[in-house]
Coordinates of C-alpha atoms in Angstrom, one line a residue:
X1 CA 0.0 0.0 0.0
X2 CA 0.9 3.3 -0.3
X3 CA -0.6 6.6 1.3
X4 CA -2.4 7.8 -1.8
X5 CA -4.1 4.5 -1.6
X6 CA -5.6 4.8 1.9
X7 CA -9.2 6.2 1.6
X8 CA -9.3 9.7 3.0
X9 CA -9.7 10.2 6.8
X10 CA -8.4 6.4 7.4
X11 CA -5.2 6.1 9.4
X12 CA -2.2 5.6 8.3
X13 CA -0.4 2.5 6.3
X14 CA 2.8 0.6 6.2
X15 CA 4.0 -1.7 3.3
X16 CA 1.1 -4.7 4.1
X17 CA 2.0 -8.8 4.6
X18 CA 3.1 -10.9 2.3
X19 CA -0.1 -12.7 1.0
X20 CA 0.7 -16.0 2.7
X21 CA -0.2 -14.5 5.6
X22 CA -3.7 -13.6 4.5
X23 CA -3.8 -17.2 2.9
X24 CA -3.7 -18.5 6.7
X25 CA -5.8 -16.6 8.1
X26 CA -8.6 -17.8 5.6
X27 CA -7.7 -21.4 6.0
X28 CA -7.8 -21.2 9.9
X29 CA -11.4 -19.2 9.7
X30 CA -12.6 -22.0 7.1
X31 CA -11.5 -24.3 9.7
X32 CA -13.8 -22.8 12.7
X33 CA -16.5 -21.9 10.6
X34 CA -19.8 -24.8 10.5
X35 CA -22.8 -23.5 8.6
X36 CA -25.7 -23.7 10.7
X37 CA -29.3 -23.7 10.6
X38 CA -31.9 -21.4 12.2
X39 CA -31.9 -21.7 16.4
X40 CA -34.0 -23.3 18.2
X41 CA -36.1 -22.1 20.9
X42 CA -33.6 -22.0 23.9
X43 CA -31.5 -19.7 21.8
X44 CA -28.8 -22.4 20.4
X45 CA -28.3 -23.7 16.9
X46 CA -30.8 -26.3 15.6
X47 CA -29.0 -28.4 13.7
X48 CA -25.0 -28.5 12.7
X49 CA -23.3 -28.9 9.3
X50 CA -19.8 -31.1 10.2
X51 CA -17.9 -32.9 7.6
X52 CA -19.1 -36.7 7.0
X53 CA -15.9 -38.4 8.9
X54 CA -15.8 -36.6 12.4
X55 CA -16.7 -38.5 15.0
X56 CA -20.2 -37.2 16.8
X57 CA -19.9 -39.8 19.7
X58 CA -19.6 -37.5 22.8
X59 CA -21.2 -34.1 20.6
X60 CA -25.0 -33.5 20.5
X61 CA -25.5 -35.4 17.4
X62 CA -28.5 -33.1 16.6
X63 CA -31.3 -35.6 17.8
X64 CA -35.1 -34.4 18.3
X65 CA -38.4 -35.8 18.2
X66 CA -41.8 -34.8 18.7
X67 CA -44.3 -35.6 21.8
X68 CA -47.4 -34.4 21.2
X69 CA -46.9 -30.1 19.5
X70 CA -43.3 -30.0 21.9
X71 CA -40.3 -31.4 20.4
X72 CA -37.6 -32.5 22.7
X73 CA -33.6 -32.4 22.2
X74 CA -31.2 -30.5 21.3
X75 CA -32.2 -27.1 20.4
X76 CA -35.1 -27.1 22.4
X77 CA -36.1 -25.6 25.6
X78 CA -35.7 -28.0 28.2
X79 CA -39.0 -30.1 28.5
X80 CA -40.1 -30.5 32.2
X81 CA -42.5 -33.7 33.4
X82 CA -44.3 -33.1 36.8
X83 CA -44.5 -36.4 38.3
X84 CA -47.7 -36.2 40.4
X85 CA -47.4 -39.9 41.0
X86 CA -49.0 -40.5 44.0
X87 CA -49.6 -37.0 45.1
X88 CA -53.4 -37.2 43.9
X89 CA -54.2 -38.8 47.6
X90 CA -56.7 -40.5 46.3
X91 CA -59.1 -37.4 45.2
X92 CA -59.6 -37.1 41.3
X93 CA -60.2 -33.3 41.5
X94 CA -56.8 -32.5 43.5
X95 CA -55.2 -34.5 40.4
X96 CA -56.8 -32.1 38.1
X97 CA -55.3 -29.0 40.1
X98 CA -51.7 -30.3 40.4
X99 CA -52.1 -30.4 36.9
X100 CA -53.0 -27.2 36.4
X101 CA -50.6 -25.8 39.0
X102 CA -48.0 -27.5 37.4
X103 CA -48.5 -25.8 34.3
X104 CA -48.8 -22.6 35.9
X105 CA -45.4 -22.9 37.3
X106 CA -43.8 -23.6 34.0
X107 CA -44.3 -27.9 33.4
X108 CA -45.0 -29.1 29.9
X109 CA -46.4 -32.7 31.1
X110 CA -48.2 -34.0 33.6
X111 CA -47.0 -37.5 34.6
X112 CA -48.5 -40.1 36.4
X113 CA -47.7 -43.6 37.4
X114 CA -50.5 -46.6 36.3
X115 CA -50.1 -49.7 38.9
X116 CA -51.8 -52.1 40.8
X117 CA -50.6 -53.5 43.7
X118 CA -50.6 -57.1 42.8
X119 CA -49.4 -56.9 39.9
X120 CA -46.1 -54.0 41.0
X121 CA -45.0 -55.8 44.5
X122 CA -45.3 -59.3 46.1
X123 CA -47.5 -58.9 49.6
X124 CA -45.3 -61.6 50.6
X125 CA -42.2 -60.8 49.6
X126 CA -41.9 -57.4 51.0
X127 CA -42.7 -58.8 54.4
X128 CA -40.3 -61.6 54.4
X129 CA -37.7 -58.8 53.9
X130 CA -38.0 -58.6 58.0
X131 CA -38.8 -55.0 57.8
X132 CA -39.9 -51.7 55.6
X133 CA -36.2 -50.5 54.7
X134 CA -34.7 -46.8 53.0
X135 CA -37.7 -44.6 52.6
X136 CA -40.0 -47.2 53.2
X137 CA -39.0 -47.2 56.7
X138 CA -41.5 -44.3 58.0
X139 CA -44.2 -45.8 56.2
X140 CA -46.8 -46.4 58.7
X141 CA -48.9 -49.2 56.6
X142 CA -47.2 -52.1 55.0
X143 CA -45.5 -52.1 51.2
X144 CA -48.4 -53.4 49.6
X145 CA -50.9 -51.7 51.4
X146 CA -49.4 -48.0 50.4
X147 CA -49.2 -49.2 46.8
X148 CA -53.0 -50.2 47.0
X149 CA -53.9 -46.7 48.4
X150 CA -51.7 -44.8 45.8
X151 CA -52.4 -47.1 42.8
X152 CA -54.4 -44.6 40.3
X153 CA -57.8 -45.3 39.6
X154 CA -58.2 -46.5 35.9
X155 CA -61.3 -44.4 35.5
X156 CA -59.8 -41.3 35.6
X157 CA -57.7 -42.0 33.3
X158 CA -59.7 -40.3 30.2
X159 CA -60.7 -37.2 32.4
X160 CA -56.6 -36.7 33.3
X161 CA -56.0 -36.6 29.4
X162 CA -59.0 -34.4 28.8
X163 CA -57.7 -31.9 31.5
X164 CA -54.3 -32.1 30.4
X165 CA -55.8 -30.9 26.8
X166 CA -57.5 -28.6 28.7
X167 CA -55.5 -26.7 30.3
X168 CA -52.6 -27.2 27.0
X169 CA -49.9 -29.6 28.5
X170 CA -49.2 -33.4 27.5
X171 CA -50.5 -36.1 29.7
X172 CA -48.4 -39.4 30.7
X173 CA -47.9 -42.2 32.8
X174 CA -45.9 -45.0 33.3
X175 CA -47.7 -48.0 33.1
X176 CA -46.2 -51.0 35.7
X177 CA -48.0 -54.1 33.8
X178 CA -49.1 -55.5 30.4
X179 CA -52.5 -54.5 30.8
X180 CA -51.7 -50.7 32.2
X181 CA -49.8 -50.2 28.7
X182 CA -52.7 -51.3 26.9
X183 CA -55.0 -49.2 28.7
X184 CA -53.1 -45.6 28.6
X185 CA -52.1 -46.0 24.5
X186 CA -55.2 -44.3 23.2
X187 CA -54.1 -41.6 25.7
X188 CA -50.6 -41.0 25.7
X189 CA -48.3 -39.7 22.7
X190 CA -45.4 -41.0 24.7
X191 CA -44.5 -44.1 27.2
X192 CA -42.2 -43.1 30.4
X193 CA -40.7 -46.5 31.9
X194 CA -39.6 -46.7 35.4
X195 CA -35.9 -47.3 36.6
X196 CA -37.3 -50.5 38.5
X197 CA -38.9 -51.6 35.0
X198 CA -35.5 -50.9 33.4
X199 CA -34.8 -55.1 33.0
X200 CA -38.2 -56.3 32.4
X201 CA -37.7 -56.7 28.6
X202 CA -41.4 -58.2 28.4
X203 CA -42.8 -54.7 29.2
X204 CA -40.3 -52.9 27.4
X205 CA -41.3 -55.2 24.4
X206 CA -44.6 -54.7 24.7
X207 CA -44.1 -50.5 25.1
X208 CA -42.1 -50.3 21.7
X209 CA -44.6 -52.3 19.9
X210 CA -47.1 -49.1 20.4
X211 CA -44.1 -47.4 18.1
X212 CA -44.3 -44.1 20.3
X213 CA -41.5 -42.8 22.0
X214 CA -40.2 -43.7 25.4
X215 CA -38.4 -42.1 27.7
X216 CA -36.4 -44.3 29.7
X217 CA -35.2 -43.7 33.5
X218 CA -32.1 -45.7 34.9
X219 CA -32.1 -45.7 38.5
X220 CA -30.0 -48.1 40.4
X221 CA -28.9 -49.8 37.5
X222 CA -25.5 -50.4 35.6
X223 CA -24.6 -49.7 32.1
X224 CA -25.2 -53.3 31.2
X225 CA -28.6 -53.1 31.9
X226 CA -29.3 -49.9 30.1
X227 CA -27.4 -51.3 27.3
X228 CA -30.0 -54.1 27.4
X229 CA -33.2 -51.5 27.5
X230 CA -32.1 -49.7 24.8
X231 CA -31.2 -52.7 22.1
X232 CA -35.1 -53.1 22.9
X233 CA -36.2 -49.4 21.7
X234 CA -33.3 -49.4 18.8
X235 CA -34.8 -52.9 17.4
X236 CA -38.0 -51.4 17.1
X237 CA -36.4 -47.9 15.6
X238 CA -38.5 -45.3 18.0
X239 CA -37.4 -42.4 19.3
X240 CA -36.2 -42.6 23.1
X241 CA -34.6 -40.7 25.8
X242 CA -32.2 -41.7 28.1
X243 CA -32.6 -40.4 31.7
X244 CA -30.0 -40.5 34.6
X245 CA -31.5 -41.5 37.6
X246 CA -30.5 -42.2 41.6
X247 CA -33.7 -44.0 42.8
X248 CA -33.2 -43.1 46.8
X249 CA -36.5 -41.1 47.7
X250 CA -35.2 -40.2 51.5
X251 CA -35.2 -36.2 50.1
X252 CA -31.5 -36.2 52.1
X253 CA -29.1 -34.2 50.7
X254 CA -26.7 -36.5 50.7
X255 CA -27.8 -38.1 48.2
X256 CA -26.6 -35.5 46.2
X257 CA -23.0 -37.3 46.4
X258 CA -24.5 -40.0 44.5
X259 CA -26.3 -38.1 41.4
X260 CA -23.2 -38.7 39.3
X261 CA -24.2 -36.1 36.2
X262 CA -21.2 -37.4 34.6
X263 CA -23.2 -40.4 33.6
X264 CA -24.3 -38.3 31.0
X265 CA -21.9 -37.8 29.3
X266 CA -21.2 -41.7 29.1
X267 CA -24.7 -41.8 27.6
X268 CA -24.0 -39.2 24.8
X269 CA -21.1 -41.4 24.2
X270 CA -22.7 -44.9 23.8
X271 CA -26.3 -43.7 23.0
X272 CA -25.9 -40.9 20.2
X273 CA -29.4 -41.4 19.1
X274 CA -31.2 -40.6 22.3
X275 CA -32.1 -37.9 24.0
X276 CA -30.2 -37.2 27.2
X277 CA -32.5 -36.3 30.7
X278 CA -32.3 -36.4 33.9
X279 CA -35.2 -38.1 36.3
X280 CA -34.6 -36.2 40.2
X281 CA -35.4 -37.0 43.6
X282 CA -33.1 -34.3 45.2
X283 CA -34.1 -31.0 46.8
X284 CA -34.1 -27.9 45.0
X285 CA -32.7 -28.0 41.1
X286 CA -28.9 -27.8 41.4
X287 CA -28.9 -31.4 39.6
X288 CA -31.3 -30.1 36.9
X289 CA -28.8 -27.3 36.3
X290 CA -25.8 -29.6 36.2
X291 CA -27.8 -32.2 33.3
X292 CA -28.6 -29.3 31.0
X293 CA -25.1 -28.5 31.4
X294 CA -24.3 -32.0 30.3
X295 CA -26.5 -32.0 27.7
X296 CA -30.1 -33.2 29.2
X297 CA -33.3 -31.8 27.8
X298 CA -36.2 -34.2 29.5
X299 CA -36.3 -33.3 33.6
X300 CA -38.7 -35.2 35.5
X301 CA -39.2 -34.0 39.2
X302 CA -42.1 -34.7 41.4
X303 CA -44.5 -32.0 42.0
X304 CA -47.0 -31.6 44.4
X305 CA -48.6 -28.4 46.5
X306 CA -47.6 -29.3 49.8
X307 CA -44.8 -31.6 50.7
X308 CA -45.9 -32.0 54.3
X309 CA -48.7 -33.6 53.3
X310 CA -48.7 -37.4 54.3
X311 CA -48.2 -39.6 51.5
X312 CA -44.8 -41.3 49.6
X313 CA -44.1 -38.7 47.5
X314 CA -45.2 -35.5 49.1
X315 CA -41.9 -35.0 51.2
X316 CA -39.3 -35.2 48.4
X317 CA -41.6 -33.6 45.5
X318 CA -41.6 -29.7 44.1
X319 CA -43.9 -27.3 45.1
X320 CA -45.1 -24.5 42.7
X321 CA -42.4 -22.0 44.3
X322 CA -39.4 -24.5 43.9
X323 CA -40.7 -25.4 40.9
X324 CA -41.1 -22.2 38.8
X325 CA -37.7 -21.4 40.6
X326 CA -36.4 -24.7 39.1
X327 CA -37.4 -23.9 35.1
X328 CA -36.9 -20.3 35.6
X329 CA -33.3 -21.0 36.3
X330 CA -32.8 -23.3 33.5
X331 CA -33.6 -20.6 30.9
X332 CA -30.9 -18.9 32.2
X333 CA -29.0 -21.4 31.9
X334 CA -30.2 -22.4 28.3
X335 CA -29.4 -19.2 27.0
X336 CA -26.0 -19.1 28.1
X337 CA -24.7 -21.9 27.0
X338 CA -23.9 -20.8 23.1
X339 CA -23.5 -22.6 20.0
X340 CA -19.7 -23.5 21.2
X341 CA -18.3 -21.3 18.4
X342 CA -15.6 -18.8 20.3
X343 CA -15.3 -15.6 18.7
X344 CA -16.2 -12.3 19.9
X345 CA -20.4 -12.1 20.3
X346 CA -22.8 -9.5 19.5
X347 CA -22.3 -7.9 22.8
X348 CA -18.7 -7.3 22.7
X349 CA -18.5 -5.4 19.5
X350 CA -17.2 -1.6 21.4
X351 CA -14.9 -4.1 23.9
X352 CA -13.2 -5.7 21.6
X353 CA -11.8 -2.1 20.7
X354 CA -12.3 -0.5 24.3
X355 CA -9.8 -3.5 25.8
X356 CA -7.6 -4.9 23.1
X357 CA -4.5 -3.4 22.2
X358 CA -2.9 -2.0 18.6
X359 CA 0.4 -0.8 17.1
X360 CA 0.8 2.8 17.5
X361 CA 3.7 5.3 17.0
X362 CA 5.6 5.6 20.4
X363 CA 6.9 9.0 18.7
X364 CA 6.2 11.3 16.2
X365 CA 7.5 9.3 12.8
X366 CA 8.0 11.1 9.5
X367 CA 6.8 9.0 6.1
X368 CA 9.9 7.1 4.8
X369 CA 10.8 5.4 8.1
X370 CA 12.1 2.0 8.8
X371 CA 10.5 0.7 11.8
X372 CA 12.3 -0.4 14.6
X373 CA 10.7 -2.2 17.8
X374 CA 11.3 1.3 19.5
X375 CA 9.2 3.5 17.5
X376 CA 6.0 1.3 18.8
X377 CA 3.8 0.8 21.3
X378 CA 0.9 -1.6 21.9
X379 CA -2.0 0.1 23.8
X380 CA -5.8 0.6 23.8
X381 CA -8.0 1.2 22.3
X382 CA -7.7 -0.7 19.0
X383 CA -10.0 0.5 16.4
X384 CA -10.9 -2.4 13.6
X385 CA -8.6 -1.1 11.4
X386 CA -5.7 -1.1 13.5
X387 CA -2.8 -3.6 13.2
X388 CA -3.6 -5.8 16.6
X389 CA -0.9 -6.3 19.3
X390 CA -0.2 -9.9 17.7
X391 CA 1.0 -8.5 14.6
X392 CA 3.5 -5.8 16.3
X393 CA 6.5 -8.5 14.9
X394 CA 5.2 -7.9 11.2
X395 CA 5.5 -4.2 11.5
X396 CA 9.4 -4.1 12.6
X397 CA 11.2 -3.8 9.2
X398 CA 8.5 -2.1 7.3
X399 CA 8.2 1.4 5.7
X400 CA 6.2 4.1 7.0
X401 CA 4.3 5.8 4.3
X402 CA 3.1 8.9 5.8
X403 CA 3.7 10.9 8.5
X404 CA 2.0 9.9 12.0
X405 CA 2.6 11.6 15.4
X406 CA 3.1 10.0 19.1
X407 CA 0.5 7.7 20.0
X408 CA -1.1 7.2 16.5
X409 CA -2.5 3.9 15.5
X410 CA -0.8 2.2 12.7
X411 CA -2.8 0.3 9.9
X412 CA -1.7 -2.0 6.7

């Protein structure tokens, strides 16, 4: 360059880099650069464009499917399930409201768990254990007789669904026999299977066959048997999701030591096709934040109103507070969390030259000049046309061609 061939009013130039340098430059920003689709709702891309050979195990390989008008995985919102469970006491109208408070505190489904008590737990077995043991302990009526008092009536089944269209969220259960998986299909767009479910492939079978999508929890199992569960939902080619579970109801938080997040990542390793969630039983939502993190969107919490209220599920569910608290948080979350491309974001246009340095003349410098190390300095700002700090090397050697004075920034 030349100083006739600056525009007028731009700063001043020095002889410019060879053009390998350039050449570099565009091969590295080639490099970095992945086309992308539009974003999704939580503000992150969609969908990626990688080259055919790289290796996706460990990545969000850009699964998604639909439940009902939500879609879940990656590039989506986060998609909460209120367990109500058991919290219905018994009283078809209070199931309708958790329902609806639910919603109102930000849930997209309503779950709830089908099961009879003959057909869930042996009468006998549970009291040849010798006692009621872990969070069965303070139960004041024997195994079987709580799971006959919280079993869900099967007549309500059709007015939970019609609510849950009501009111606009999804309705589902899990069902714990043959029979309950039959009787929720016509209502359900989706199947959620139990951890304690996890290894009874007869069930499982009998889910996929209804070619929806299931949604998998893996509580106090090991990878062996998830492996198993999910050669079961890939042989029938439906969508699933994957949830990390700790099955210990006690509320503690202790059993936050045992949560193990990390899991997660092992299942985006080994399970690229699924969906990655997280099923909780811990207070409050540090967990839930940790699993987005990872890479879960499915939560499933249990929600009720009150969790003094007497009943298995009451003391370790969400209320409404915790629980708008809880997805509130996540959204946050969700929209900090990028597309993983570094580079200098929207917001940090005016930093970028506020807090970056450039070359300018440490002296006043007539045009003609061969620049020594001396005659620079590398300070703030650094306007976009500015050589940047990195480059200071490339400028030693060159010819000034025009005149700048002390503290001038030096372009190409």
């Amino acid at each position: 360059g030349s100083g006739t061939s600056s525009p007028a009013g731009s700063m001043p130039w020095v002889m410019p880099p060879p053009a390998s340098h350039a050449g570099v430059a565009t091969r590295i920003r080639a490099l970095v650069t992945r086309p992308r689709e539009s974003t999704g709702g939580a503000g992150y891309p969609r969908a990626a464009t990688v080259p055919v050979d790289v290796d996706l195990r460990g990545c969000e390989a850009g699964v998604r499917f639909p439940i009902g008008s939500a879609w879940l995985g990656e590039g989506e919102p986060t998609y909460f399930i209120a367990d109500i469970a058991a919290n219905h006491d018994g009283d078809l109208d209070r199931a309708r409201d958790l329902m609806t408070l639910a919603k109102q505190a930000g849930a997209d489904c309503a779950k709830f768990q089908h099961f009879r008590a003959p057909h869930i737990v042996s009468d006998y077995g549970f009291r040849n254990l010798g006692s009621q043991l872990d969070h069965q302990a303070g139960w004041r009526k024997s195994v079987f007789e709580v799971y006959q008092e919280a079993s869900l009536p099967w007549e309500w089944t059709e007015h939970l669904a019609e609510h849950a269209q009501d009111i606009g969220m999804e309705f589902m259960s899990a069902p714990y026999d043959l029979e309950a998986v039959d009787h929720i299909d016509p209502h359900v767009n989706a199947y959620k299977v139990g951890s304690g479910d996890i290894n009874w492939i007869e069930e499982l079978e009998h889910i996929a066959a209804k070619n929806k999508p299931v949604i998998i929890a893996t509580g106090a199992s090991t990878i062996d048997d998830v492996d198993r569960a999910v050669a079961v939902v890939r042989a029938a080619e439906i969508p699933f999701s994957i949830m990390q579970c700790n099955t210990n109801y006690t509320g503690s938080t202790d059993n936050l030591g045992f949560v193990n997040l990390r899991v997660l990542s092992e299942y985006s390793r080994r399970y690229p096709d699924a969906v990655l969630g997280l099923s909780d039983h811990t207070p409050g939502h540090a967990t839930v934040l940790g699993a987005v993190a990872l890479g879960a969107r499915v939560v499933e919490k249990h929600f009720t109103d009150d969790t003094s209220r007497e009943g298995p599920d009451h003391g370790f569910s969400m209320n409404p507070n915790t629980w708008r608290a809880m997805v509130d948080a996540t959204r946050e979350l969700e929209s900090s969390l990028g597309d993983g491309i570094k580079k200098v974001e929207g917001n940090e246009d005016t930093t970028v030259v506020l807090q970056r340095r450039c070359v300018r003349a440490s002296r006043d410098i007539p045009a003609g000049t061969t620049l020594q190390r001396s005659d620079l300095d590398v300070l703030r700002p650094a306007p976009r046309e500015a050589i940047p700090a990195h480059d200071v090397g490339d400028v030693v050697g060159r010819v000034l061609t025009v005149d700048v004075v002390a503290g001038q920034e030096i372009g190409w």
